[in-house]
Structures are given as structure tokens and as C-alpha cells.
Short mmCIF file of C-alpha atoms and ligand atoms in Angstrom, two decimals:
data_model
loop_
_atom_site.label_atom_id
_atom_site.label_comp_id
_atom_site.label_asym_id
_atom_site.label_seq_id
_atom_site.Cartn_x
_atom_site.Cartn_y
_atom_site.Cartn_z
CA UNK A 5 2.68 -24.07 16.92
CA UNK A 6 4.51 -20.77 17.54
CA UNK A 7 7.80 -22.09 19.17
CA UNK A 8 9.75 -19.42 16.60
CA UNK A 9 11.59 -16.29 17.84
CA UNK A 10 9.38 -13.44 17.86
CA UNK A 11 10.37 -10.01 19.49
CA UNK A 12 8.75 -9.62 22.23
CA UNK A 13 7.32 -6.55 24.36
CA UNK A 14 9.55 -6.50 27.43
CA UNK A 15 12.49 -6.66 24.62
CA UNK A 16 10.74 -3.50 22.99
CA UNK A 17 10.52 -2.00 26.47
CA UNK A 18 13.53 -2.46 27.80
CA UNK A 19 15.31 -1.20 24.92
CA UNK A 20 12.91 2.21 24.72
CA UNK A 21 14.11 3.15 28.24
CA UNK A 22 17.80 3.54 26.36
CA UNK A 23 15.53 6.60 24.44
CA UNK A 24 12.86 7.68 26.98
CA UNK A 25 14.73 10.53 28.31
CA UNK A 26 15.50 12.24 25.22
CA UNK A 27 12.41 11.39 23.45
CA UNK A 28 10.29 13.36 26.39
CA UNK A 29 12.63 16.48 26.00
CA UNK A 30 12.17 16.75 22.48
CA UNK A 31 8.15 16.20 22.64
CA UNK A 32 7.95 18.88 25.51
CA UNK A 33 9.89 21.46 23.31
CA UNK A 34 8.06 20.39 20.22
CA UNK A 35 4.40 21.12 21.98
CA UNK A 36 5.63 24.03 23.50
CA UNK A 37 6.64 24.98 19.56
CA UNK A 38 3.33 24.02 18.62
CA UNK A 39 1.23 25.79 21.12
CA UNK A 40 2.33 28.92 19.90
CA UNK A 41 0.80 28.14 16.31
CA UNK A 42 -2.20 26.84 18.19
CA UNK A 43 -1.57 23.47 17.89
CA UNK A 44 -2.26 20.87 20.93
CA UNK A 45 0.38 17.90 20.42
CA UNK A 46 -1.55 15.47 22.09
CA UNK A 47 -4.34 15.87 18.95
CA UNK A 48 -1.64 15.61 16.92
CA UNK A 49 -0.12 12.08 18.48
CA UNK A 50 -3.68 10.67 18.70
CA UNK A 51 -3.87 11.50 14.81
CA UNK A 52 -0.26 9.55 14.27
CA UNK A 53 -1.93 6.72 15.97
CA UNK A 54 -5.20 6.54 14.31
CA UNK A 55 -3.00 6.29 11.04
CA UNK A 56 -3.15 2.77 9.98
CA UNK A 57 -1.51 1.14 6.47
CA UNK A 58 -1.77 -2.39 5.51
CA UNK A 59 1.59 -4.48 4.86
CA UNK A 60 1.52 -6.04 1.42
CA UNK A 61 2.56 -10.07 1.77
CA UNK A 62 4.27 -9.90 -1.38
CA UNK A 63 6.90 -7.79 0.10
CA UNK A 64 8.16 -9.03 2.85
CA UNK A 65 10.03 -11.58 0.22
CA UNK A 66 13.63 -9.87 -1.21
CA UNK A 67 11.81 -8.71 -5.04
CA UNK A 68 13.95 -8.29 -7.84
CA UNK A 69 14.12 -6.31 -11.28
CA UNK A 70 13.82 -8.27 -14.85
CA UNK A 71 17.49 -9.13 -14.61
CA UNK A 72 17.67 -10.98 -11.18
CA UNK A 73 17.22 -11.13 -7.78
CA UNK A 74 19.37 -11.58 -4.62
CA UNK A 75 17.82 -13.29 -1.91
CA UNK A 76 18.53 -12.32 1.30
CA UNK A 77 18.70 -14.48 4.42
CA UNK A 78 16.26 -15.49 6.50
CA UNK A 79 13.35 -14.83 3.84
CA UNK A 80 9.90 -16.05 4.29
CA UNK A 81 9.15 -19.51 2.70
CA UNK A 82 5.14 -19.86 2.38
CA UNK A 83 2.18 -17.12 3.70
CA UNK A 84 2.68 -18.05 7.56
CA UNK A 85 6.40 -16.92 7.86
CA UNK A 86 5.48 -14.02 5.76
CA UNK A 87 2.63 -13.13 8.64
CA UNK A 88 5.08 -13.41 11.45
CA UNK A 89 7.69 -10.55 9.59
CA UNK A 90 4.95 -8.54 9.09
CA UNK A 91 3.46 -9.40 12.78
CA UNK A 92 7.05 -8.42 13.59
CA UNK A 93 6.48 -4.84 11.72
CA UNK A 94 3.53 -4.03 13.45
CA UNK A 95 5.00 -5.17 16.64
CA UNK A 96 7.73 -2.65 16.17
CA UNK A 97 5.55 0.25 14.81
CA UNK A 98 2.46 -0.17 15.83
CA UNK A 99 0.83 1.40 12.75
CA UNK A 100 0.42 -2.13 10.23
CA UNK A 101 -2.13 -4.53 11.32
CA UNK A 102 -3.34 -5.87 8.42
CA UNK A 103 -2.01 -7.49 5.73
CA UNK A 104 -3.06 -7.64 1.93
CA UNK A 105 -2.07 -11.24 0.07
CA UNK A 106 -1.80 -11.76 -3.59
CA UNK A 107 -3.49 -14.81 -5.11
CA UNK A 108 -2.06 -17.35 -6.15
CA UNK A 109 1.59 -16.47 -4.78
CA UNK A 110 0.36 -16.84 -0.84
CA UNK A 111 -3.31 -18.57 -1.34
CA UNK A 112 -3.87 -20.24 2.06
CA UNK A 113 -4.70 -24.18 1.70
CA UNK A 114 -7.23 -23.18 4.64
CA UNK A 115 -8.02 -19.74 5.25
CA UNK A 116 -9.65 -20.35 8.60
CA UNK A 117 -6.27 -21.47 10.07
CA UNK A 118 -4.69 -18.49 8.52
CA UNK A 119 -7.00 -16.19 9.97
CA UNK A 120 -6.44 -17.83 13.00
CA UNK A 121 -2.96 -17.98 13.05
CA UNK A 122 -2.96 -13.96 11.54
CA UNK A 123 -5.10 -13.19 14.86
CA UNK A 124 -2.93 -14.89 16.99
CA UNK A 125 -0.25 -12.39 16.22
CA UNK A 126 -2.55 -9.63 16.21
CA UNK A 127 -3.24 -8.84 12.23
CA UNK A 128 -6.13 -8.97 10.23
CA UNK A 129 -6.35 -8.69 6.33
CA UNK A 130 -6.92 -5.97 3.89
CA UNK A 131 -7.51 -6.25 0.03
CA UNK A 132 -7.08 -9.26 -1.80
CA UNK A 133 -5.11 -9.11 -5.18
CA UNK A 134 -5.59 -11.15 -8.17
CA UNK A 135 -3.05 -12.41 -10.49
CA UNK A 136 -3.59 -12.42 -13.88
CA UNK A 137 -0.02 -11.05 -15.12
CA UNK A 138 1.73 -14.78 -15.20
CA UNK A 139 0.79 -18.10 -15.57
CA UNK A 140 0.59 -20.71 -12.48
CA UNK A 141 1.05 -24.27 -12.33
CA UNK A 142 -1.47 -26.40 -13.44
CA UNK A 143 -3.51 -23.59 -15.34
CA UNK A 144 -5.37 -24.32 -18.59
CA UNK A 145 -4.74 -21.43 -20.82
CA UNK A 146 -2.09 -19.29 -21.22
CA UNK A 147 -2.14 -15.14 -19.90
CA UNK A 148 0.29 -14.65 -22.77
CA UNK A 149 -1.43 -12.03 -24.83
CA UNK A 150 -4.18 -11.23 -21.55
CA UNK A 151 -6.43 -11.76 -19.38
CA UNK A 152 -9.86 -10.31 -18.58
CA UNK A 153 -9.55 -8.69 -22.07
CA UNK A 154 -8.14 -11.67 -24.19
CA UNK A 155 -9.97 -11.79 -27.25
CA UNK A 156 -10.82 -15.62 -26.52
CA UNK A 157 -13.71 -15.94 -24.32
CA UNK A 158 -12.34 -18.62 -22.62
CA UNK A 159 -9.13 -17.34 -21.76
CA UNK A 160 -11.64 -14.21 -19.95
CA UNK A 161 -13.68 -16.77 -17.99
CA UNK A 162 -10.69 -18.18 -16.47
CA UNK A 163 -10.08 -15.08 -15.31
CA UNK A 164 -12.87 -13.98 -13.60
CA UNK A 165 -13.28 -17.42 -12.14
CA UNK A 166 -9.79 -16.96 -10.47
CA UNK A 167 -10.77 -13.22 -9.20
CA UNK A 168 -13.86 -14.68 -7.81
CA UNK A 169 -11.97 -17.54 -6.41
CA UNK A 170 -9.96 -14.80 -4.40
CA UNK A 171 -13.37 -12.89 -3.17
CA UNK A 172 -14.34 -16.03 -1.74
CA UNK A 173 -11.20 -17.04 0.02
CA UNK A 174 -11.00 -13.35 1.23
CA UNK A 175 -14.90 -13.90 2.51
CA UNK A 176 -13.10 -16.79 4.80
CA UNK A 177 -10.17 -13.97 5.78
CA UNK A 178 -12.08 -11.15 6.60
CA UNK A 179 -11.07 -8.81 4.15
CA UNK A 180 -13.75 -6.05 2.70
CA UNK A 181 -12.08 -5.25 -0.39
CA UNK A 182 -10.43 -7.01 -3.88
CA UNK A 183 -7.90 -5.39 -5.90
CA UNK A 184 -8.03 -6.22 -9.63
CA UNK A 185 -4.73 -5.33 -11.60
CA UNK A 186 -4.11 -6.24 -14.98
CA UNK A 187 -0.96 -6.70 -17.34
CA UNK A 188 -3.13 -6.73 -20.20
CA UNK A 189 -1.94 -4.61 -23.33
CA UNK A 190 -0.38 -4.50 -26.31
CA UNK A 191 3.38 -4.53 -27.12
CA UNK A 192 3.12 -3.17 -30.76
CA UNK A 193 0.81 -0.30 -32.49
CA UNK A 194 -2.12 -2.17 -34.17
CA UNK A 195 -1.72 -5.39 -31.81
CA UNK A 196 -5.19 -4.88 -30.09
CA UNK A 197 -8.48 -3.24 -31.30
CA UNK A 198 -8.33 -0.35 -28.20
CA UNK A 199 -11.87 0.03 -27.75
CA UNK A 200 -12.67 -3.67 -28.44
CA UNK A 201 -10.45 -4.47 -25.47
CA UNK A 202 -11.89 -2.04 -22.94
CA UNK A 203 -15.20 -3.23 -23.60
CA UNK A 204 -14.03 -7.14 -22.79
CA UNK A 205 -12.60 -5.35 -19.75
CA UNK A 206 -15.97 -4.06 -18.23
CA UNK A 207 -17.42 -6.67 -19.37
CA UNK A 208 -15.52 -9.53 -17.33
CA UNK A 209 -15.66 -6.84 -14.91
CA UNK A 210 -19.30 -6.92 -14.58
CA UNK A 211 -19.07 -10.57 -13.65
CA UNK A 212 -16.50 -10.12 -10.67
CA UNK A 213 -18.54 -7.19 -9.79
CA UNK A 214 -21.48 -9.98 -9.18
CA UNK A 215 -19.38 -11.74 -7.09
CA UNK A 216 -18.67 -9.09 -4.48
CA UNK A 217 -20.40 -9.54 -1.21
CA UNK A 218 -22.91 -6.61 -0.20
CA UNK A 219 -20.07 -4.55 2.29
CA UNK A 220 -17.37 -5.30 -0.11
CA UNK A 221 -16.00 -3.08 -2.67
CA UNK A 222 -13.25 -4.20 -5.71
CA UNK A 223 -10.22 -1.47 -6.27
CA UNK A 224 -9.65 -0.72 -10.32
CA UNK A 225 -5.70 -0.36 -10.21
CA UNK A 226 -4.63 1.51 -13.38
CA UNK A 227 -0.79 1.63 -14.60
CA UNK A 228 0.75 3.67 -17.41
CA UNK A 229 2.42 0.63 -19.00
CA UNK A 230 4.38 -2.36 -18.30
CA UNK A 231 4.54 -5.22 -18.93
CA UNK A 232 2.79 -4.09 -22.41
CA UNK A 233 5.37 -1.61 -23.61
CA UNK A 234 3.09 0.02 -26.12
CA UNK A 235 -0.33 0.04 -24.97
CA UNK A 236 -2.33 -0.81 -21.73
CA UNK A 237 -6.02 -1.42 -21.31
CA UNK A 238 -6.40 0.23 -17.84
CA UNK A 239 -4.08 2.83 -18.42
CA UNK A 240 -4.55 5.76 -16.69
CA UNK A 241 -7.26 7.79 -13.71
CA UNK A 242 -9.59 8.21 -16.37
CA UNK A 243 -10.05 4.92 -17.70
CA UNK A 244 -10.28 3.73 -14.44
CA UNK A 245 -12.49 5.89 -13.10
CA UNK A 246 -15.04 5.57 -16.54
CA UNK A 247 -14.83 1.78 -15.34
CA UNK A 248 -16.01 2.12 -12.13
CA UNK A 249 -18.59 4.35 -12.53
CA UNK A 250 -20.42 1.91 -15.28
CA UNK A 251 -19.53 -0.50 -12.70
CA UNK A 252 -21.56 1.36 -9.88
CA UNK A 253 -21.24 2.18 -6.44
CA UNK A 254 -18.86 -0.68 -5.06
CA UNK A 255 -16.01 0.12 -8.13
CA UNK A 256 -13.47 2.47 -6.91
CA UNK A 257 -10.27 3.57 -8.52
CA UNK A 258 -7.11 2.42 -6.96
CA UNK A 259 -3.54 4.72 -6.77
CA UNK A 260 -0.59 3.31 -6.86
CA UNK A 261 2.27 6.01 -6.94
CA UNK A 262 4.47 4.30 -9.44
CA UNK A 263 2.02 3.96 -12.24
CA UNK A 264 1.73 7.53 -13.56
CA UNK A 265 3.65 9.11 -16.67
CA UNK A 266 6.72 11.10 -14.44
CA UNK A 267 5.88 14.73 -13.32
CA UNK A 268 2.13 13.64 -13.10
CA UNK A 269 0.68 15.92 -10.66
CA UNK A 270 -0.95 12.67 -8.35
CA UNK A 271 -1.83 15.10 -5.71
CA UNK A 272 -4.81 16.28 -8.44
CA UNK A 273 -5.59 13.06 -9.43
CA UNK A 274 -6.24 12.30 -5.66
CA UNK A 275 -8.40 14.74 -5.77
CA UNK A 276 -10.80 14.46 -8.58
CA UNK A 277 -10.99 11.08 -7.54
CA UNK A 278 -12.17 12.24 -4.25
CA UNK A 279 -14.49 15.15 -5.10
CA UNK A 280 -16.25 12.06 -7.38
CA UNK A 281 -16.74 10.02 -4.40
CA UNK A 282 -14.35 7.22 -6.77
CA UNK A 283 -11.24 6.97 -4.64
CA UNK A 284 -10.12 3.60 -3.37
CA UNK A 285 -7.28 3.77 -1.80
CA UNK A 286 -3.37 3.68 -2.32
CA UNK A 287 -0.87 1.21 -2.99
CA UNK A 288 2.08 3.47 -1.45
CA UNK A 289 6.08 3.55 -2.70
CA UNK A 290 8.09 6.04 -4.36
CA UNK A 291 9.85 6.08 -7.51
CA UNK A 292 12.64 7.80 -10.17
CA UNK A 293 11.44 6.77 -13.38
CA UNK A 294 8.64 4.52 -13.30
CA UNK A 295 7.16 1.89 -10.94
CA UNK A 296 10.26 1.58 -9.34
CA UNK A 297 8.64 0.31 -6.28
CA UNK A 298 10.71 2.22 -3.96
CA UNK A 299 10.41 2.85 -0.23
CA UNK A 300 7.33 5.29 0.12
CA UNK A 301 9.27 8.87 0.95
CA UNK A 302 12.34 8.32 -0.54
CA UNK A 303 12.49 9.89 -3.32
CA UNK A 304 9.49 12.76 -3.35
CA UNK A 305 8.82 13.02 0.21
CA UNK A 306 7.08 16.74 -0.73
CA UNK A 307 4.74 15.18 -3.31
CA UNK A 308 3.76 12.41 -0.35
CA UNK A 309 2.98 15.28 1.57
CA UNK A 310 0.80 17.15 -0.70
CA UNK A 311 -1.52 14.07 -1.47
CA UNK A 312 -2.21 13.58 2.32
CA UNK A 313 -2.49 17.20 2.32
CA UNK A 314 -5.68 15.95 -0.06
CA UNK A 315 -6.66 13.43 2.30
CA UNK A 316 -6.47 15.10 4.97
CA UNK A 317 -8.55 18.02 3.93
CA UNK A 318 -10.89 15.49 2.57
CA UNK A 319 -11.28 14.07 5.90
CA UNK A 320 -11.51 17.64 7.53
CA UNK A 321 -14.40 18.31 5.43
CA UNK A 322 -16.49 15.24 5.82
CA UNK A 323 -16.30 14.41 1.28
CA UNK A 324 -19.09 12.17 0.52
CA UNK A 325 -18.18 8.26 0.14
CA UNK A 326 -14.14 9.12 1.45
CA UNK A 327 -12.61 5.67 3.00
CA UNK A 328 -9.86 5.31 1.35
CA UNK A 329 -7.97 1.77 1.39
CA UNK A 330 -4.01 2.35 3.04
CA UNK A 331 -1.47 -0.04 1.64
CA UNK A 332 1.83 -0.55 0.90
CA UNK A 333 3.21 -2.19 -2.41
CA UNK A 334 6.94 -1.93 -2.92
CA UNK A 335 9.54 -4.07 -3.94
CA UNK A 336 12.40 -4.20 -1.72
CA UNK A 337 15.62 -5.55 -4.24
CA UNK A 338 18.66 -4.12 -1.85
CA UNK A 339 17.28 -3.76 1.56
CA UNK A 340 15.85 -5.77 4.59
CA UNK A 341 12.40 -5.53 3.29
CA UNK A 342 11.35 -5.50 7.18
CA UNK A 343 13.05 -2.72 7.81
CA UNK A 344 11.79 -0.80 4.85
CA UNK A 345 8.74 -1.58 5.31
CA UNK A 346 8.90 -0.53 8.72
CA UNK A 347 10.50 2.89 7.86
CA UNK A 348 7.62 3.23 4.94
CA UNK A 349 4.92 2.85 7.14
CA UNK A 350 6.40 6.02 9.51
CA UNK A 351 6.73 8.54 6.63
CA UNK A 352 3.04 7.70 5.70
CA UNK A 353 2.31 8.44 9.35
CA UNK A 354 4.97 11.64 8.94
CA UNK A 355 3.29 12.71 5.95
CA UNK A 356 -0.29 11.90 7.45
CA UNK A 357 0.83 14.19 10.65
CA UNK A 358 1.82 16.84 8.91
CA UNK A 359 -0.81 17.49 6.84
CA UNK A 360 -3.07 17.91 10.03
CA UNK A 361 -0.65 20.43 10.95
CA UNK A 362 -1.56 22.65 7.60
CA UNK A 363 -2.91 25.79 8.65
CA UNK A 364 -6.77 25.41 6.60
CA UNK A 365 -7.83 28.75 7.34
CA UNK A 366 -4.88 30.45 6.79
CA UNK A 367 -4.54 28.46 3.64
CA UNK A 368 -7.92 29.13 2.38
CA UNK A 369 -7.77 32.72 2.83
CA UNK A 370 -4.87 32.90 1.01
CA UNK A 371 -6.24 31.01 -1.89
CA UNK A 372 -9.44 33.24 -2.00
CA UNK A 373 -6.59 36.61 -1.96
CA UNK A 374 -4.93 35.11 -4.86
CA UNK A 375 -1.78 35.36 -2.59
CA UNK A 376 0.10 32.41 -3.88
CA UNK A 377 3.23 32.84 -2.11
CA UNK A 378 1.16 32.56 1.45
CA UNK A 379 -0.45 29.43 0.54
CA UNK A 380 3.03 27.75 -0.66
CA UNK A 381 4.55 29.11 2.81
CA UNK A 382 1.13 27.94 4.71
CA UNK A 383 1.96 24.43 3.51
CA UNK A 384 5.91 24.14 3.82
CA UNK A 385 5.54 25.41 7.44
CA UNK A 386 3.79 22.26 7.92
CA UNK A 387 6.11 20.45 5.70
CA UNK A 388 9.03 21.65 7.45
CA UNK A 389 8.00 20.84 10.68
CA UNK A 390 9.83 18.15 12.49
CA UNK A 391 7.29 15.69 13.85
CA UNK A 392 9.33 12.65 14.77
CA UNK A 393 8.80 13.21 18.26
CA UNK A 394 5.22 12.66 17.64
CA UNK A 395 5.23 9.62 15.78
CA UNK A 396 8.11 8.03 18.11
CA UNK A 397 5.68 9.07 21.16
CA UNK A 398 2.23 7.43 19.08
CA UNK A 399 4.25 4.25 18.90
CA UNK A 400 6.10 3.79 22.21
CA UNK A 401 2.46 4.81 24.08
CA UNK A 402 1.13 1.71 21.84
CA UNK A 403 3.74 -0.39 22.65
CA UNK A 404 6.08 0.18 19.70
CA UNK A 405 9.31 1.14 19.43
CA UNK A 406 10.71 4.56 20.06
CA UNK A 407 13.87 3.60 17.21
CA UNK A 408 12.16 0.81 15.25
CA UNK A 409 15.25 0.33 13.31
CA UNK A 410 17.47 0.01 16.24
CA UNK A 411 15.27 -2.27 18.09
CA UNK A 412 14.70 -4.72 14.88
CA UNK A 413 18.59 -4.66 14.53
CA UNK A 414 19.64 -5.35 18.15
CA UNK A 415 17.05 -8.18 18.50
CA UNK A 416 19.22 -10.41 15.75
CA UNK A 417 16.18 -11.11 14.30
CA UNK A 418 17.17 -11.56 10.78
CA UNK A 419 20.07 -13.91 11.88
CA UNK A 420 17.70 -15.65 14.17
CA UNK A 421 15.10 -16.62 10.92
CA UNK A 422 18.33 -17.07 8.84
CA UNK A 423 18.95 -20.26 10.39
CA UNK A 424 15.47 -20.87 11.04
CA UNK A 425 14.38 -20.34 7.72
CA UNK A 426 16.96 -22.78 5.75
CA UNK A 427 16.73 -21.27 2.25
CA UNK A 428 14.53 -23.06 -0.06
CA UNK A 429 15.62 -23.09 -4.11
CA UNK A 430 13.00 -20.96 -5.62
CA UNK A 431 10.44 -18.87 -3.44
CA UNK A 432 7.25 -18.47 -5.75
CA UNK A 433 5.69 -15.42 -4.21
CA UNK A 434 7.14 -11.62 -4.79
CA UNK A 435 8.10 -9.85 -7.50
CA UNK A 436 10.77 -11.00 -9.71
C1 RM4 B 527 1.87 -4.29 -10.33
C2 RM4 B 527 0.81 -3.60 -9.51
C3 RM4 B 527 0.05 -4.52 -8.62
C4 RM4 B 527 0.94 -5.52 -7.93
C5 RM4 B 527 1.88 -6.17 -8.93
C6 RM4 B 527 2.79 -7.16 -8.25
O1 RM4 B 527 2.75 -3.37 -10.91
O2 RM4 B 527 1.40 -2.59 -8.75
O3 RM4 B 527 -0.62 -3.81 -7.63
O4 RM4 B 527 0.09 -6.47 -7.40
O5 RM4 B 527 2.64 -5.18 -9.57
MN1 MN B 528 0.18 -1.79 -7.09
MN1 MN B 529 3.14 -1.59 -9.61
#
């Protein structure tokens, strides 16, 4: 079935001798930096490649903003080309082997052949997402004014029944986990009964809840606002987190970067969240203004820092029910989304690497002295380190690519699946 052009290892190996040399200089000199702060390097590249994130299938499509969107060529036309990009992103940087799909935009007409196509490039799946922002062919009532919190009761039950629809076709994939995001809100003051709503939302909730397999567990995603301009049901941590705990035990809050108020301190939310045993996981990307969707680390690389700094020290100290869900969910309007995607997936493993380089003691000593200028210089040292050598060793040692960027470009990929992939008039799945 797979006669299409893939790149394959001896291309990836051949093309890492071009960087061997320099790459082994510059990790020598880097461990010899690090073993005078105590630090062995070879902990520090089996931490880069224990770091895994899943690849989101929405985004391997070009996205758009409200006003348009520019296709690029060579997209992916249904869920199977999608898995071979993002087979191709793993293959390149070893860090993405899974891969979460949204529902109904990629739904499989047999997920046991795409499981067993996904395997045969080596990826598994992550979350599943429902969809209950937009209306789909063929559906019998309309998400206009919401979904799981629509004042008619019917409107609700279609809902759940398509979020359960996705737990069961993610029982077939061999995911663990569904993500439930909602549009649902009002777009004027006095449009929807606030309380009324939220209890509509718990209780369709409850029902999905049902639904979820014993080892499965289903992500709350809040967002600040859009599409309802004015007011959202799930709105922020602390709805979300009051949700899942009526919920119980398998009801975990979900953070997605883009979906806080701007100059939200996230790094605190991240950690409430875990200190109450309630954190989910991340959908990962950066933004300006709102959820701009932007490639994770390109705009507040120092605040992606400090919430793995969270993590991290989570992780460190053992916190009670801490397994939190890695994925990606960007938009990718201007770029290759491959190649984003690739180069988001190495500043969570940057960000990941360096916050196992934070001095704890140090840092906790100078908390407990008050001496706040020692703990800001205990975490920039880490910040400030230069850790590419590690991550370009984790990945060539796996069988990645030293320069994932130069390898994807000199393998003509994208011109290869441009004439492929003959453009087809309207690609459903992604984010217009
Ligand atoms: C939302 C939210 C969801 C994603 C959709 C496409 O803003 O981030 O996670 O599934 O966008
Ligand atoms: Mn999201
Ligand atoms: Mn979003």
C-alpha cells in the first residue's frame, strides 16, 4: 500500500555525517561545562529522549484565520496522508510518536486499518477530540447557539452521543484519553442564564464520563473566549477544575497555552492544577494576543520554560496522580506546518532539558532565605544554558536527525507530495 516517498534512515544518516564532527565537539565542551556545575550530560540526553509530545492531526493541514486560508502544496487530503507527515516528523525528530485526531474532521471509516497502517510507520495515538464547535454533514440539529449546554435537550444528547462515538472509535485506536472542548457561550450580556448553562455542562458531562473505559481519563479544555465573544461556559482553570472534581477521579483539566486572558501567570496555574492531583496535560503553542496558535517557543520561550520548570519539579518530587498528557495544537497559516511542527516539538524537549538542569537545592535554599535575586539567577542559569547539543545528540542516537530542518528540506519532500498529493478543492479537516 505504501509505494509513496517516505524519508528514509540511510537518507537521515548519510546526511548527519555532513554534522557529526561538529556536533561531537560541541557535546564534549558542553559536558565538560556541565561537569563543573555537577551535571552528567549523558542524564541529561537520556532526559531529552524520554521527552515525548503527541502531533495533533489537525495540523499537519495549512490552518487559516477567520479571513482565509492559503493552502500550501503538497497538503494532506484524508487521515492517512496526514499519518505519513507526521510519521515523517517523528522520523526526523524522534520525539512525536503519537498522534491525537479530531472527530469528525479525520474519523477513520475503519479504525483497525488505521491503527494498522499508524503502526506500520511507527505511531500510535493519543487523545481523541470532539467537535462540537461546527456543524457536519448530515447532522440533525444545529451547534448554532451550543452544544453540551444548549438549552434544548436534544440538541445536548446529540452531543454526548458524538463524544461517546469518539471514545469508542478511540477504544479501536488505542488511545487512553478524550479531550472535550467546547465553543459554547454567549455573544451578548443576558444571552444565557450562566449558572443554568454550567449545570447542563456537568450534566452532559456526567454521561460521557459513563462512557469512559476503566484506564481512560477525558481532558476538560477551558478557553477564555472565542468563538462566544462575550461569555464562555468553560471559561477559565477554575471552572474547569470545579468540573472535574464533581466529575471524579478520571476528569482532569486540560492547558492549552493560548486560552488564558494575556499576562496570565500559566506557570501557577500549572501548578495548582498539579498540587490538586487535576492536571491533564497540555495542548502546546505560543501566542501574542490570544489563541494565536503559534509555534510553541516563539514568542515566550521564558514562560515555556518556567511551566516545565513546574513539571519538572513535579516529576522530581514524585506529586500524587502527575501524568500529564503532551500535545501539540497549533495552527500553522504561513509556514510548512511539518517543519513547525518539527521545530515545536524540540523547544518542548529544550524547555523540558533545561528545567532538569535547574539547580533544586540551590533554588530551594534560596527561596527559604527570602533571597529573591538567587532564585531568579538559579533559574536563568538554566535558562541560559545552551542545550542544543543535547537534544541534536538524543535524536541522532535514536535515529533522528542532527538538523531536522535541513534534512526535511534537502529530501524534496514537500515537492515530492506536491505532485503526489494533486490538490483537492476544499480539505475539510484543520482550522479555518
Ligand atoms: C480550540 C481548542 C481545541 C481545538 C480547536 C480546533 O481553540 O484549542 O483544543 O481542538 O481549537
Ligand atoms: Mn486546544
Ligand atoms: Mn485553541
Amino acid at each position: 500500500m505504501n509505494t509513496t516517498f517516505a524519508i528514509n534512515d540511510s537518507f537521515i544518516a548519510e546526511q548527519n555525517r555532513k554534522a557529526k564532527a561538529w556536533l561531537d565537539e560541541d557535546y564534549e565542551h558542553l559536558g565538560r561545562q556541565l561537569r563543573r556545575r555537577g551535571v552528567e550530560i549523558e542524564d541529561l540526553t537520556d532526559q531529552a529522549q524520554s521527552f515525548k509530545v503527541a502531533v495533533p492531526s489537525w495540523g499537519v493541514g495549512t490552518g487559516g484565520t477567520r479571513f482565509a486560508r492559503f493552502p500550501g502544496p503538497g497538503e494532506p487530503r484524508g487521515v492517512y496522508e496526514k499519518l505519513e507527515d507526521c510519521a515523517t516528523i517523528n522520523r526526523l525528530v524522534r520525539a512525536t510518536p503519537t498522534v491525537s485526531l479530531h472527530i469528525p474532521w479525520d474519523k477513520p471509516e475503519d479504525p483497525s486499518e488505521l491503527r494498522e497502517f499508524a503502526a506500520s510507520l511507527g505511531l500510535g495515538f493519543d487523545a481523541m477530540n470532539s467537535n462540537t464547535f461546527q456543524d457536519h454533514p448530515g447532522q440533525k440539529l444545529s451547534y448554532k447557539f451550543g452544544s453540551l449546554t444548549h438549552p434544548d435537550h436534544a440538541v445536548r444528547e446529540q452531543a454526548v452521543e458524538h463524544n461517546m462515538e469518539c471514545i469508542e472509535i478511540g477504544k479501536k485506536l488505542g488511545s487512553k484519553a478524550h479531550t472535550v472542548w467546547i465553543g459554547d457561550g454567549g455573544n451578548f450580556p443576558g444571552q444565557q442564564h450562566f449558572r443554568r448553562t454550567l449545570e447542563r455542562y456537568i450534566e452532559s458531562l456526567r454521561e460521557i464520563y459513563k462512557a469512559l473505559p476503566d484506564d481512560w481519563r477525558v481532558f476538560i479544555e477551558h478557553k477564555l473566549y472565542e468563538p462566544a465573544f462575550y461569555s464562555t461556559v468553560i471559561n477559565d482553570w477554575g471552572t474547569s477544575y470545579y468540573c472535574a472534581t464533581q466529575l471524579g477521579p478520571k476528569a482532569q483539566c486540560l492547558v492549552d497555552l493560548g486560552h488564558h486572558a494575556p499576562n496570565v501567570n500559566i506557570e501557577m496555574i500549572v501548578a495548582r492544577l498539579i498540587q490538586f492531583g487535576k492536571l491533564a496535560g497540555f495542548h502546546f503553542n505560543d501566542s501574542k494576543y490570544g489563541d494565536d496558535d503559534l509555534d510553541a517557543g516563539s514568542i515566550k520561550p521564558f514562560q515555556l520554560f518556567l511551566i516545565f520548570n513546574e513539571l519538572v519539579d513535579a516529576e522530581l518530587s514524585g506529586a500524587a496522580d502527575f501524568n500529564p498528557a503532551y500535545m501539540l495544537d497549533q495552527s500553522h497559516n504561513v509556514t510548512d506546518p511539518i517543519e513547525s511542527l518539527m521545530l515545536s516539538a524540540v523547544e518542548l524537549q529544550r524547555a523540558y532539558v533545561q528545567a532538569h538542569l535547574v539547580d533544586r537545592a540551590g533554588l530551594e535554599a534560596a527561596q527559604e532565605q527570602c533571597d529573591a535575586i538567587r532564585a531568579l539567577a538559579t533559574l536563568k542559569q538554566a535558562f541560559t544554558t545552551d542545550v542544543a547539543p543535547v537534544i541534536a545528540m538524543a535524536r541522532q542516537r535514536a535515529g533522528g536527525a542532527i538538523d531536522p530542518l535541513a534534512v526535511y528540506r534537502a529530501s524534496g519532500y514537500r515537492q515530492r507530495k506536491a505532485e503526489e498529493r494533486p490538490a483537492v478543492l476544499s480539505i475539510s479537516a484543520g482550522i479555518v
